[in-house]
Coordinates of C-alpha atoms and ligand atoms in Angstrom, one line a residue:
M69 CA 3.1 -9.2 16.5
N70 CA 1.3 -12.6 16.3
P71 CA 1.0 -14.3 19.7
F72 CA 0.5 -17.7 18.0
T73 CA 4.1 -17.8 16.9
L74 CA 7.2 -19.2 18.6
G75 CA 9.0 -16.0 17.8
F76 CA 6.5 -13.9 19.8
W77 CA 7.0 -16.0 23.0
M78 CA 10.7 -16.3 22.5
K79 CA 11.0 -12.6 22.2
I80 CA 9.1 -12.2 25.5
L81 CA 11.3 -14.8 27.2
L82 CA 14.5 -13.5 25.6
F83 CA 14.1 -9.8 26.1
K84 CA 12.3 -9.9 29.5
S85 CA 12.2 -6.5 31.0
K86 CA 12.5 -5.7 34.8
M87 CA 8.8 -5.0 34.8
Q88 CA 8.1 -8.3 33.2
C89 CA 10.1 -10.1 35.9
I90 CA 8.4 -8.4 38.7
I91 CA 4.9 -9.1 37.3
F92 CA 5.9 -12.8 36.8
K93 CA 7.2 -13.1 40.3
L94 CA 4.0 -11.6 41.6
I95 CA 1.8 -13.9 39.6
T96 CA 3.8 -17.0 40.7
G97 CA 3.6 -15.8 44.3
L98 CA -0.2 -15.4 44.1
I99 CA -0.6 -18.9 42.5
I100 CA 1.5 -20.4 45.3
V101 CA -0.6 -18.7 48.0
F102 CA -3.8 -19.9 46.2
V103 CA -2.6 -23.5 46.0
Y104 CA -1.4 -23.4 49.6
V105 CA -4.9 -22.2 50.8
L106 CA -6.6 -24.8 48.5
V107 CA -4.5 -27.7 49.9
Y108 CA -5.1 -26.4 53.5
Q109 CA -8.8 -25.9 53.1
T110 CA -9.3 -29.3 51.4
G111 CA -7.8 -31.2 54.3
G112 CA -4.0 -31.2 53.8
T113 CA -1.5 -33.1 51.8
Q114 CA -3.6 -36.3 52.0
H115 CA -5.5 -35.2 48.8
A116 CA -4.4 -34.7 45.3
Y117 CA -4.9 -30.9 45.2
L118 CA -1.2 -30.4 46.1
H119 CA -0.3 -31.3 42.5
A120 CA -1.6 -27.9 41.5
M121 CA 1.7 -26.6 42.8
Y122 CA 3.4 -27.8 39.6
I123 CA 1.8 -24.9 37.8
P124 CA 3.9 -22.1 39.5
V125 CA 7.0 -24.4 39.5
V126 CA 6.8 -24.7 35.7
L127 CA 5.9 -21.1 35.2
F128 CA 8.8 -19.9 37.2
A129 CA 11.2 -22.3 35.6
V130 CA 10.1 -21.1 32.1
M131 CA 10.8 -17.5 33.1
F132 CA 14.0 -17.9 35.1
G133 CA 15.7 -21.0 33.8
W134 CA 17.1 -24.0 35.6
K135 CA 18.3 -22.0 38.7
G136 CA 14.8 -20.4 39.1
G137 CA 13.2 -23.9 38.6
V138 CA 15.4 -25.5 41.3
F139 CA 14.8 -22.6 43.7
I140 CA 11.0 -22.6 43.3
G141 CA 11.0 -26.4 43.6
L142 CA 12.7 -26.3 46.9
F143 CA 10.5 -23.4 48.1
V144 CA 7.2 -25.1 47.4
S145 CA 8.5 -28.4 48.8
I146 CA 9.0 -26.6 52.2
I147 CA 5.6 -24.8 52.0
L148 CA 3.9 -28.1 51.2
G149 CA 6.3 -30.0 53.5
P150 CA 6.9 -29.1 57.1
L151 CA 4.6 -26.2 56.9
M152 CA 1.5 -28.2 55.8
P153 CA -0.1 -31.0 57.9
H154 CA -1.1 -34.4 56.4
D155 CA -4.6 -33.8 57.9
T156 CA -5.6 -30.2 58.7
I157 CA -8.6 -31.3 60.8
T158 CA -6.6 -33.6 63.2
G159 CA -3.3 -31.6 62.8
E160 CA -1.5 -34.9 62.0
P161 CA 1.9 -33.9 60.4
Q162 CA 3.4 -35.5 57.3
I163 CA 6.0 -38.1 57.6
V164 CA 9.4 -36.7 56.5
I165 CA 10.1 -39.2 53.8
N166 CA 6.8 -38.2 52.2
W167 CA 7.6 -34.5 51.6
V168 CA 11.3 -35.1 51.0
F169 CA 10.3 -37.6 48.2
R170 CA 7.9 -35.0 46.8
M171 CA 10.7 -32.4 46.9
F172 CA 12.7 -34.5 44.4
F173 CA 9.8 -34.2 42.0
F174 CA 9.2 -30.5 42.4
V175 CA 13.0 -29.7 42.2
G176 CA 13.4 -32.2 39.3
V177 CA 10.5 -30.8 37.2
G178 CA 11.5 -27.2 37.9
G179 CA 15.2 -27.9 37.1
L180 CA 14.4 -29.9 34.0
V181 CA 11.9 -27.5 32.5
G182 CA 14.3 -24.6 33.3
L183 CA 17.2 -26.5 31.6
I184 CA 15.2 -27.2 28.4
I185 CA 14.1 -23.6 28.3
D186 CA 17.7 -22.4 28.8
M187 CA 18.9 -24.5 25.9
M188 CA 16.1 -23.3 23.6
R189 CA 16.8 -19.8 24.6
K190 CA 20.5 -20.1 23.8
Q191 CA 19.8 -21.7 20.5
Y192 CA 17.3 -19.1 19.5
Q193 CA 19.8 -16.4 20.5
T194 CA 22.5 -18.1 18.3
I195 CA 20.1 -18.4 15.4
T196 CA 18.9 -14.7 15.6
E197 CA 22.5 -13.6 16.0
V198 CA 23.6 -15.4 12.8
H199 CA 20.5 -14.3 11.0
S200 CA 20.8 -10.7 11.9
H201 CA 24.5 -10.3 10.9
S202 CA 26.1 -10.5 7.5
R203 CA 27.9 -13.8 7.0
D204 CA 31.0 -12.2 5.3
T205 CA 31.5 -9.2 7.5
G206 CA 29.7 -10.0 10.7
L207 CA 28.0 -6.6 10.6
P208 CA 24.4 -6.1 11.6
N209 CA 22.1 -6.6 8.6
Y210 CA 18.5 -5.9 7.5
H211 CA 17.1 -8.6 9.8
K212 CA 18.7 -7.0 12.8
Y213 CA 17.0 -3.8 11.8
L214 CA 13.6 -5.4 11.3
M215 CA 13.9 -7.2 14.7
N216 CA 14.3 -4.0 16.5
F217 CA 12.1 -2.1 14.2
D218 CA 8.7 -0.7 15.0
E219 CA 7.1 1.3 12.2
D220 CA 4.6 3.0 14.5
E221 CA 7.3 4.0 17.0
Q222 CA 7.8 7.8 17.0
D223 CA 11.4 8.0 15.9
T224 CA 13.6 11.0 16.1
A225 CA 15.7 9.9 13.2
D226 CA 14.7 12.0 10.2
V227 CA 17.6 11.6 7.9
S228 CA 18.3 8.4 6.0
L229 CA 21.5 7.7 4.1
T230 CA 22.5 5.0 1.6
V231 CA 26.3 4.4 1.4
L232 CA 26.8 2.6 -1.9
L233 CA 30.0 1.0 -3.1
T234 CA 29.8 1.4 -6.8
N235 CA 32.7 -0.6 -8.0
Y236 CA 31.9 -3.7 -6.0
E237 CA 32.4 -6.2 -8.8
D238 CA 35.8 -4.8 -9.8
V239 CA 37.0 -4.8 -6.2
V240 CA 35.8 -8.4 -5.5
V241 CA 37.4 -9.7 -8.6
L242 CA 40.6 -8.0 -7.7
I243 CA 41.0 -8.8 -4.1
G244 CA 38.5 -11.5 -3.2
R245 CA 35.5 -11.6 -0.9
Q246 CA 37.4 -11.8 2.4
A247 CA 39.5 -8.7 1.7
Y248 CA 36.4 -7.0 0.5
A249 CA 34.6 -7.8 3.7
D250 CA 37.5 -6.1 5.6
I251 CA 36.9 -2.9 3.5
M252 CA 33.2 -3.0 4.3
K253 CA 34.1 -3.2 8.0
E254 CA 36.3 -0.2 7.7
I255 CA 33.6 1.8 6.0
Y256 CA 31.2 0.7 8.7
S257 CA 33.5 2.0 11.4
I258 CA 33.8 5.3 9.6
V259 CA 30.0 5.6 9.5
K260 CA 29.8 4.6 13.2
H261 CA 32.5 6.9 14.3
N262 CA 30.9 9.9 12.6
F263 CA 27.3 9.3 13.3
N264 CA 27.4 7.8 16.7
D265 CA 24.4 6.1 18.3
I266 CA 22.3 5.7 15.2
I267 CA 21.2 2.7 13.2
T268 CA 23.6 1.4 10.6
I269 CA 23.0 -1.8 8.8
Q270 CA 24.6 -3.6 5.9
V271 CA 21.8 -4.1 3.5
D272 CA 23.7 -6.2 1.0
A273 CA 27.2 -6.7 -0.2
R274 CA 27.4 -3.2 -1.6
K275 CA 25.4 -0.9 0.6
F276 CA 24.7 0.4 4.1
W277 CA 21.6 2.1 5.3
V278 CA 22.1 4.7 8.0
E279 CA 19.6 6.6 10.1
M280 CA 20.2 9.8 12.1
T281 CA 18.7 13.0 13.4
Q282 CA 18.8 16.2 11.3
E283 CA 21.1 17.7 14.0
V284 CA 23.7 14.9 13.7
F285 CA 23.5 15.0 10.0
K286 CA 24.1 18.8 9.8
K287 CA 27.0 18.5 12.2
Q288 CA 28.8 15.5 10.8
F289 CA 27.9 14.9 7.1
H290 CA 30.7 16.9 5.5
T291 CA 33.3 15.6 7.9
F292 CA 32.1 12.1 7.1
M293 CA 32.2 12.7 3.3
G294 CA 35.7 14.2 3.7
E295 CA 36.9 11.2 5.7
L296 CA 35.5 8.8 3.1
D297 CA 37.1 10.7 0.3
S298 CA 40.6 10.8 1.9
K299 CA 40.5 7.3 3.2
T300 CA 42.9 4.9 1.5
F301 CA 42.1 1.2 1.9
W302 CA 45.1 -1.0 2.1
I303 CA 45.0 -4.7 1.1
D304 CA 48.4 -6.4 1.5
D305 CA 50.2 -3.1 1.3
V306 CA 48.5 -2.3 -2.0
P307 CA 46.2 0.8 -1.9
M308 CA 42.7 0.1 -3.2
Y309 CA 40.4 2.6 -4.8
I310 CA 36.9 2.2 -3.6
D311 CA 34.3 4.2 -5.4
I312 CA 31.5 5.3 -3.0
A313 CA 28.3 7.2 -3.8
V314 CA 26.1 8.5 -0.9
G315 CA 22.4 9.2 -1.2
V316 CA 20.6 11.4 1.3
Y317 CA 16.9 11.5 2.1
Q318 CA 15.7 14.2 4.5
Q319 CA 12.2 13.7 6.0
E320 CA 10.0 16.7 5.5
S321 CA 8.2 17.7 8.6
D322 CA 4.7 17.0 7.2
A323 CA 5.7 13.9 5.2
S324 CA 4.2 10.7 6.1
I325 CA 6.7 8.4 4.4
S326 CA 7.6 5.2 6.2
R327 CA 11.1 4.6 7.4
I328 CA 11.7 1.9 4.8
E329 CA 10.4 4.2 2.0
A330 CA 12.8 6.8 3.4
F331 CA 15.7 4.4 2.9
K332 CA 14.5 3.5 -0.6
A333 CA 14.5 7.2 -1.4
S334 CA 18.0 7.6 -0.1
E335 CA 19.0 4.7 -2.3
M336 CA 17.6 6.4 -5.4
A337 CA 19.6 9.4 -4.5
A338 CA 22.7 7.2 -4.2
L339 CA 22.0 5.7 -7.6
H340 CA 21.6 9.2 -9.0
A341 CA 25.0 10.2 -7.5
K342 CA 26.5 7.0 -9.0
K343 CA 25.1 7.7 -12.5
N344 CA 26.2 11.3 -12.5
K345 CA 29.6 10.6 -10.9
F346 CA 28.8 12.8 -7.9
K347 CA 30.1 11.9 -4.5
Y348 CA 26.6 12.4 -3.0
S349 CA 23.1 13.4 -4.0
I350 CA 20.2 14.7 -1.9
Y351 CA 16.9 13.1 -2.9
E352 CA 14.6 15.1 -5.1
H353 CA 11.1 14.1 -6.3
D354 CA 12.2 13.5 -9.9
F355 CA 14.6 10.8 -8.8
S356 CA 11.7 8.4 -8.7
V357 CA 12.8 7.2 -12.2
P358 CA 13.6 3.7 -10.9
H359 CA 9.9 3.4 -10.3
V360 CA 9.4 4.1 -14.0
S361 CA 12.0 1.5 -14.8
M362 CA 10.4 -1.0 -12.5
E363 CA 7.0 -0.3 -14.0
R364 CA 8.5 -0.8 -17.5
L365 CA 10.3 -3.9 -16.5
G366 CA 7.1 -5.3 -15.2
A367 CA 5.3 -4.5 -18.4
L368 CA 8.0 -5.9 -20.7
P369 CA 7.1 -9.6 -20.6
L370 CA 3.6 -8.8 -21.7
A371 CA 4.9 -6.5 -24.4
I372 CA 6.9 -9.3 -25.9
K373 CA 4.0 -11.7 -25.8
N374 CA 1.6 -9.1 -27.3
N375 CA 3.9 -8.0 -30.0
D376 CA 4.1 -4.5 -28.7
L377 CA 7.7 -4.5 -29.6
F378 CA 8.5 -3.8 -33.2
L379 CA 11.6 -3.6 -35.4
E380 CA 13.0 -0.9 -37.6
Y381 CA 15.7 -1.5 -40.2
Q382 CA 18.5 0.9 -41.1
P383 CA 20.5 0.2 -44.3
I384 CA 24.2 -0.3 -44.4
I385 CA 25.7 0.9 -47.7
D386 CA 28.8 -0.2 -49.6
L387 CA 30.7 3.0 -50.0
K388 CA 32.3 1.9 -53.3
T389 CA 29.3 0.6 -55.1
N390 CA 26.6 2.6 -53.2
K391 CA 24.7 -0.7 -52.9
V392 CA 22.8 -1.8 -49.8
T393 CA 24.5 -4.8 -48.4
A394 CA 22.9 -5.2 -45.1
F395 CA 20.3 -3.8 -42.6
E396 CA 20.7 -3.3 -38.9
T397 CA 17.6 -4.1 -37.0
L398 CA 16.8 -1.8 -34.1
V399 CA 14.0 -2.5 -31.6
R400 CA 11.3 -0.1 -30.4
W401 CA 8.4 -0.5 -28.0
R402 CA 4.8 0.8 -28.4
Y403 CA 3.9 1.6 -24.8
K404 CA 0.9 3.6 -23.4
G405 CA 0.5 5.3 -26.8
K406 CA 4.1 6.3 -27.1
I407 CA 7.1 4.8 -28.8
I408 CA 9.9 4.1 -26.4
P409 CA 13.4 4.1 -27.9
P410 CA 15.7 1.1 -27.1
L411 CA 17.9 3.0 -24.7
D412 CA 15.0 3.5 -22.4
F413 CA 14.2 -0.1 -21.9
I414 CA 17.1 -2.3 -23.2
P415 CA 19.4 -1.3 -20.4
I416 CA 16.8 -2.3 -17.7
A417 CA 16.0 -5.5 -19.6
E418 CA 19.7 -6.3 -19.6
E419 CA 19.7 -6.4 -15.9
T420 CA 17.4 -9.4 -16.1
R421 CA 16.7 -12.5 -18.1
L422 CA 14.2 -10.5 -20.1
I423 CA 16.9 -9.5 -22.6
D424 CA 17.2 -13.1 -23.6
L425 CA 13.4 -13.2 -24.4
I426 CA 13.7 -10.0 -26.3
T427 CA 16.6 -11.2 -28.4
E428 CA 14.8 -14.5 -29.1
W429 CA 11.7 -12.6 -30.2
I430 CA 13.9 -10.4 -32.5
V431 CA 15.6 -13.4 -34.1
D432 CA 12.2 -14.9 -34.9
K433 CA 10.9 -11.6 -36.2
V434 CA 14.0 -11.0 -38.4
I435 CA 13.6 -14.5 -39.9
E436 CA 10.0 -13.7 -40.7
D437 CA 10.9 -10.3 -42.3
Y438 CA 14.1 -11.4 -44.1
P439 CA 12.6 -12.4 -47.4
K440 CA 11.1 -8.9 -47.9
L441 CA 14.5 -7.3 -47.4
S442 CA 16.6 -9.8 -49.3
T443 CA 16.7 -8.5 -52.9
D444 CA 20.3 -9.6 -53.2
D445 CA 21.9 -12.9 -52.5
S446 CA 24.4 -11.5 -50.1
M447 CA 21.9 -9.3 -48.1
K448 CA 22.4 -9.5 -44.4
V449 CA 20.4 -8.4 -41.4
M450 CA 22.4 -7.6 -38.3
I451 CA 20.9 -8.1 -34.8
N452 CA 22.3 -6.4 -31.7
V453 CA 23.2 -8.9 -29.1
S454 CA 23.7 -7.9 -25.5
Q455 CA 26.4 -8.9 -23.1
R456 CA 24.0 -11.1 -21.2
N457 CA 22.9 -12.8 -24.4
L458 CA 26.4 -13.6 -25.6
Y459 CA 27.5 -15.2 -22.3
N460 CA 24.4 -17.4 -22.2
P461 CA 25.4 -20.5 -24.1
A462 CA 21.9 -21.9 -24.0
L463 CA 20.5 -18.8 -25.8
I464 CA 23.3 -18.8 -28.4
A465 CA 22.8 -22.5 -29.1
K466 CA 19.0 -21.8 -29.5
M467 CA 19.7 -18.8 -31.8
I468 CA 22.0 -20.9 -34.0
N469 CA 19.5 -23.6 -34.2
T470 CA 16.6 -21.3 -35.0
I471 CA 18.6 -19.6 -37.8
K472 CA 19.7 -23.0 -39.2
K473 CA 16.2 -24.3 -39.2
A474 CA 14.9 -21.2 -41.1
K475 CA 17.1 -22.3 -44.1
L476 CA 17.8 -18.7 -45.2
K477 CA 20.6 -17.7 -47.6
K478 CA 24.1 -18.2 -46.4
Q479 CA 25.2 -15.8 -43.7
A480 CA 21.8 -14.0 -43.9
I481 CA 21.6 -13.1 -40.2
G482 CA 24.5 -11.7 -38.4
I483 CA 25.1 -10.2 -34.9
E484 CA 26.6 -7.0 -33.5
M485 CA 28.1 -6.9 -30.1
T486 CA 29.8 -4.0 -28.4
E487 CA 33.5 -3.8 -27.8
S488 CA 33.0 -3.8 -24.1
T489 CA 31.0 -7.0 -24.3
V490 CA 33.6 -8.9 -26.1
M491 CA 36.4 -7.5 -24.0
L492 CA 34.8 -8.7 -20.8
N493 CA 36.4 -12.2 -21.0
L494 CA 38.5 -12.6 -24.1
S495 CA 39.2 -16.3 -23.9
L496 CA 35.6 -17.1 -23.3
T497 CA 34.5 -14.8 -26.0
R498 CA 36.9 -16.4 -28.4
T499 CA 35.3 -19.9 -27.9
L500 CA 31.8 -18.5 -28.2
L501 CA 32.6 -16.6 -31.4
E502 CA 34.3 -19.6 -32.9
N503 CA 31.0 -21.5 -32.4
L504 CA 29.1 -18.7 -34.1
R505 CA 31.5 -18.6 -37.0
E506 CA 31.2 -22.3 -37.5
A507 CA 27.5 -21.9 -37.7
G508 CA 28.0 -19.3 -40.5
I509 CA 26.9 -16.2 -38.5
P510 CA 28.6 -13.0 -39.5
M511 CA 29.9 -11.0 -36.6
A512 CA 30.6 -7.3 -36.1
I513 CA 32.0 -5.4 -33.2
D514 CA 29.8 -2.4 -32.5
D515 CA 30.7 0.9 -31.0
F516 CA 34.3 0.4 -31.9
G517 CA 36.6 3.1 -30.5
K518 CA 34.4 3.7 -27.5
G519 CA 36.1 1.2 -25.3
Y520 CA 39.8 2.1 -25.5
S521 CA 40.7 -1.5 -25.8
T522 CA 43.9 -2.6 -27.4
L523 CA 43.3 -3.2 -31.1
S524 CA 45.5 -6.3 -31.2
C525 CA 43.2 -8.0 -28.6
L526 CA 40.1 -7.3 -30.6
F527 CA 41.6 -8.3 -33.9
E528 CA 42.5 -11.7 -32.4
L529 CA 38.8 -12.5 -32.4
P530 CA 37.2 -14.3 -35.4
I531 CA 35.1 -11.3 -36.4
D532 CA 34.1 -10.1 -39.9
K533 CA 33.5 -6.4 -39.4
I534 CA 34.0 -3.6 -37.0
K535 CA 31.6 -0.6 -36.7
I536 CA 33.4 2.6 -35.8
D537 CA 31.3 4.3 -33.2
R538 CA 29.2 7.3 -34.2
D539 CA 30.7 9.7 -31.8
F540 CA 34.2 8.6 -32.9
V541 CA 33.3 9.3 -36.5
T542 CA 31.9 12.7 -35.8
Y543 CA 34.7 13.7 -33.4
T544 CA 37.4 12.6 -35.9
F545 CA 36.1 14.8 -38.7
D546 CA 35.4 17.7 -36.4
A547 CA 38.9 17.6 -34.9
K548 CA 41.2 18.6 -37.7
G549 CA 43.8 16.0 -38.7
A550 CA 42.3 13.4 -36.4
E551 CA 41.1 11.3 -39.3
A552 CA 44.6 9.8 -39.4
L553 CA 43.5 7.7 -36.5
I554 CA 40.5 6.3 -38.4
E555 CA 42.7 5.7 -41.4
L556 CA 45.1 3.8 -39.1
I557 CA 42.2 1.6 -37.8
I558 CA 41.0 1.0 -41.3
T559 CA 44.4 0.0 -42.6
Y560 CA 45.1 -2.2 -39.7
A561 CA 41.7 -3.9 -40.0
H562 CA 42.1 -4.5 -43.7
K563 CA 45.5 -6.1 -43.1
L564 CA 43.7 -8.6 -40.9
G565 CA 40.9 -9.2 -43.4
I566 CA 38.3 -7.3 -41.4
E567 CA 36.0 -4.9 -43.1
V568 CA 35.0 -1.5 -41.6
I569 CA 31.6 0.1 -41.2
A570 CA 31.3 3.7 -40.2
E571 CA 28.2 4.6 -38.1
G572 CA 26.5 8.0 -37.9
V573 CA 27.1 9.1 -41.4
E574 CA 25.0 12.2 -41.4
T575 CA 26.3 14.2 -44.4
E576 CA 27.6 13.7 -47.9
A577 CA 30.9 15.2 -46.7
Y578 CA 31.3 12.4 -44.1
A579 CA 30.4 9.8 -46.6
Q580 CA 33.0 11.1 -49.1
A581 CA 35.7 11.5 -46.5
L582 CA 35.2 7.9 -45.2
K583 CA 35.3 6.6 -48.7
D584 CA 38.5 8.5 -49.3
L585 CA 40.0 6.9 -46.2
G586 CA 39.2 3.4 -47.6
C587 CA 36.2 2.7 -45.3
D588 CA 34.1 -0.1 -46.7
Y589 CA 30.6 0.6 -45.5
G590 CA 28.6 3.5 -44.2
Q591 CA 25.4 3.7 -42.1
G592 CA 23.6 6.8 -41.0
F593 CA 20.9 9.4 -41.5
Y594 CA 22.5 10.6 -44.7
Y595 CA 21.3 7.4 -46.3
A596 CA 18.3 6.6 -44.3
K597 CA 16.9 6.6 -40.8
P598 CA 15.8 3.3 -39.2
M599 CA 12.4 2.4 -40.8
P600 CA 9.6 -0.1 -40.2
L601 CA 9.6 -3.1 -42.5
D602 CA 7.2 -1.8 -45.2
K603 CA 9.0 1.5 -45.4
A604 CA 12.4 -0.1 -45.5
T605 CA 11.3 -2.4 -48.4
K606 CA 10.0 0.6 -50.4
W607 CA 13.1 2.5 -49.7
L608 CA 15.2 -0.4 -50.8
K609 CA 13.3 -0.7 -54.1
N610 CA 13.8 3.0 -54.8
H611 CA 17.4 2.9 -53.9
N612 CA 18.1 -0.1 -56.2
K613 CA 16.5 1.7 -59.1
K614 CA 19.0 4.6 -58.8
Ligands
C2E221 P1 23.6 1.0 -31.8 O1 23.6 -0.5 -32.0 O2 24.9 1.7 -31.8 O3 22.6 1.6 -32.9 C1 22.8 2.7 -33.6 C2 22.0 3.9 -33.0 O4 22.4 5.1 -33.7 C3 20.5 3.7 -33.3 O5 19.8 4.3 -32.2 C4 20.3 4.5 -34.6 O6 19.0 5.0 -34.7 C5 21.2 5.6 -34.4 N1 21.7 6.2 -35.6 C6 21.9 5.6 -36.8 N2 22.4 6.5 -37.7 C7 22.5 7.6 -37.1 C8 23.0 8.9 -37.5 O7 23.4 9.2 -38.6 N3 23.0 9.9 -36.6 C9 22.6 9.7 -35.3 N4 22.7 10.7 -34.4 N5 22.2 8.5 -34.9 C10 22.1 7.5 -35.8 P2 18.7 3.6 -31.5 O8 17.8 2.9 -32.4 O9 18.1 4.6 -30.5 O10 19.4 2.5 -30.6 C11 20.3 2.8 -29.6 C12 21.0 1.6 -29.1 O11 20.1 0.7 -28.5 C13 21.7 0.8 -30.1 O12 22.9 1.4 -30.4 C14 21.9 -0.5 -29.4 O13 22.9 -0.4 -28.5 C15 20.6 -0.6 -28.6 N6 19.6 -1.4 -29.3 C16 18.8 -1.1 -30.3 N7 18.1 -2.1 -30.7 C17 18.5 -3.2 -30.0 C18 18.2 -4.6 -30.0 O14 17.4 -5.1 -30.8 N8 18.9 -5.4 -29.1 C19 19.8 -4.8 -28.2 N9 20.4 -5.7 -27.4 N10 20.1 -3.5 -28.2 C20 19.5 -2.7 -29.1
CA222 CA1 24.4 -1.8 -33.4
CA223 CA1 26.8 1.5 -32.5

């Protein structure tokens, strides 16, 4: 703690212990005796030394407020009044008006200083109170924990929990923040009631951190989980489903991990539980994956700048003519001597603005590569666009502008976006897609069939193509007779003037079956794997010769 801060002194004044009070009273008493002796020895109240008595008055007022200030003011007035002669050598007493007048000053200064300090103390208390409690729920927050927290303190708590509400967004959208805050309060009371007398704080809108002893944990944890599981939250007589994942970190006896790190570890366990749809997870060392993610996230901006990202192209074939009509571009990352596949860095980039930078980089790169791939006037290159990209109007406008400026062939660069992305906000998506269509950018819905959305909704959008998801294609042909479903989608799409691409075509049999069902295009390992630009160009030349 830094003694040169207001906080340091306020803390002393606010949280004065009994011991502090006794020491303070003793010090003030000693100073009063000292000043009394000083005044007496220097000849009485006729000299200015008596003003030294303001020191204990102010000190006492600071410590004990206005009441203390008034009391000490009166006390020293008496000591330096009737009990002290005007001249100690002759014994001449003071005239009454003299010490009574002085009393007004002592009491006034003591009372005023005390009053000011009382007001400051109250304000500081209000500020810390507001600061250390969540605004929505009024529950103690991280600041509260830090205020009472001492890392060096030998603490008996050796189990840390993170209680994570995993469907926060859905719940808030559905019931609003205020009702959500009520649910948080209910969860808090379940925690409190199960693990009495431990630290529980609301870290942010979706999680609590809880600290307890191993003993309490062993005794209560399963009861707590059972209670959470069976609890129904009611909002206006409507039952709410709250999805909760709990992470547990148990301190090993020889571990020297700090308490904050212990919480972080429990948080990783909670994320692990969320990801695997477990109710709870107990931390294990290989959960440190978020560290890897964070490290990668940190390295990504430089990777974009240094061209450590690169693109591969996978052809899309017209099933009727066997001609290549388009390429899909898929990004990869050269990192620490390894090639990292997109699924290992795109999802973490999608959590931040970095995905916009990546997509911008890809657009520029595709424009540069396009002439080498475009052997045909209608050749297209399709770029994968993330949810965050699509709902960023500035990025979309920039993209349209860049593509326009490049003056490529008509409809040369298209975009793919997943079914879940477009379904997020249909009316907004429609406006965004209209803009893209106006700019002549072909659009395809990726991973079609994965999202269980209503076909009619999707087909209301101004899209050109749908890409039937890889798993869906495989499943359909593996499950006997299920191809009727694909046929239905194809027929329905065609009626609306939308063409169909099948992903994950791995065998000739798939290709033939899809063709028989009337599917327009195929993409998959049967034709070619994604390839770097030079390889893709060579492959294209060979393919065109056939
Ligand atoms: P996606 O858009 O569905 O891409 C198709 C994925 O399936 C690619 O995986 C591709 O290599 C793989 N694939 C293609 N044909 C076959 C096949 O016949 N069999 C099998 N088993 N797999 C096949 P990849 O390159 O690992 O990309 C995975 C996902 O990462 C993509 O799924 C896409 O969602 C994302 N992604 C890739 N590149 C980008 C990008 O540039 N931007 C964004 N936002 N996402 C990207
Ligand atoms: Ca795609
Ligand atoms: Ca796909």
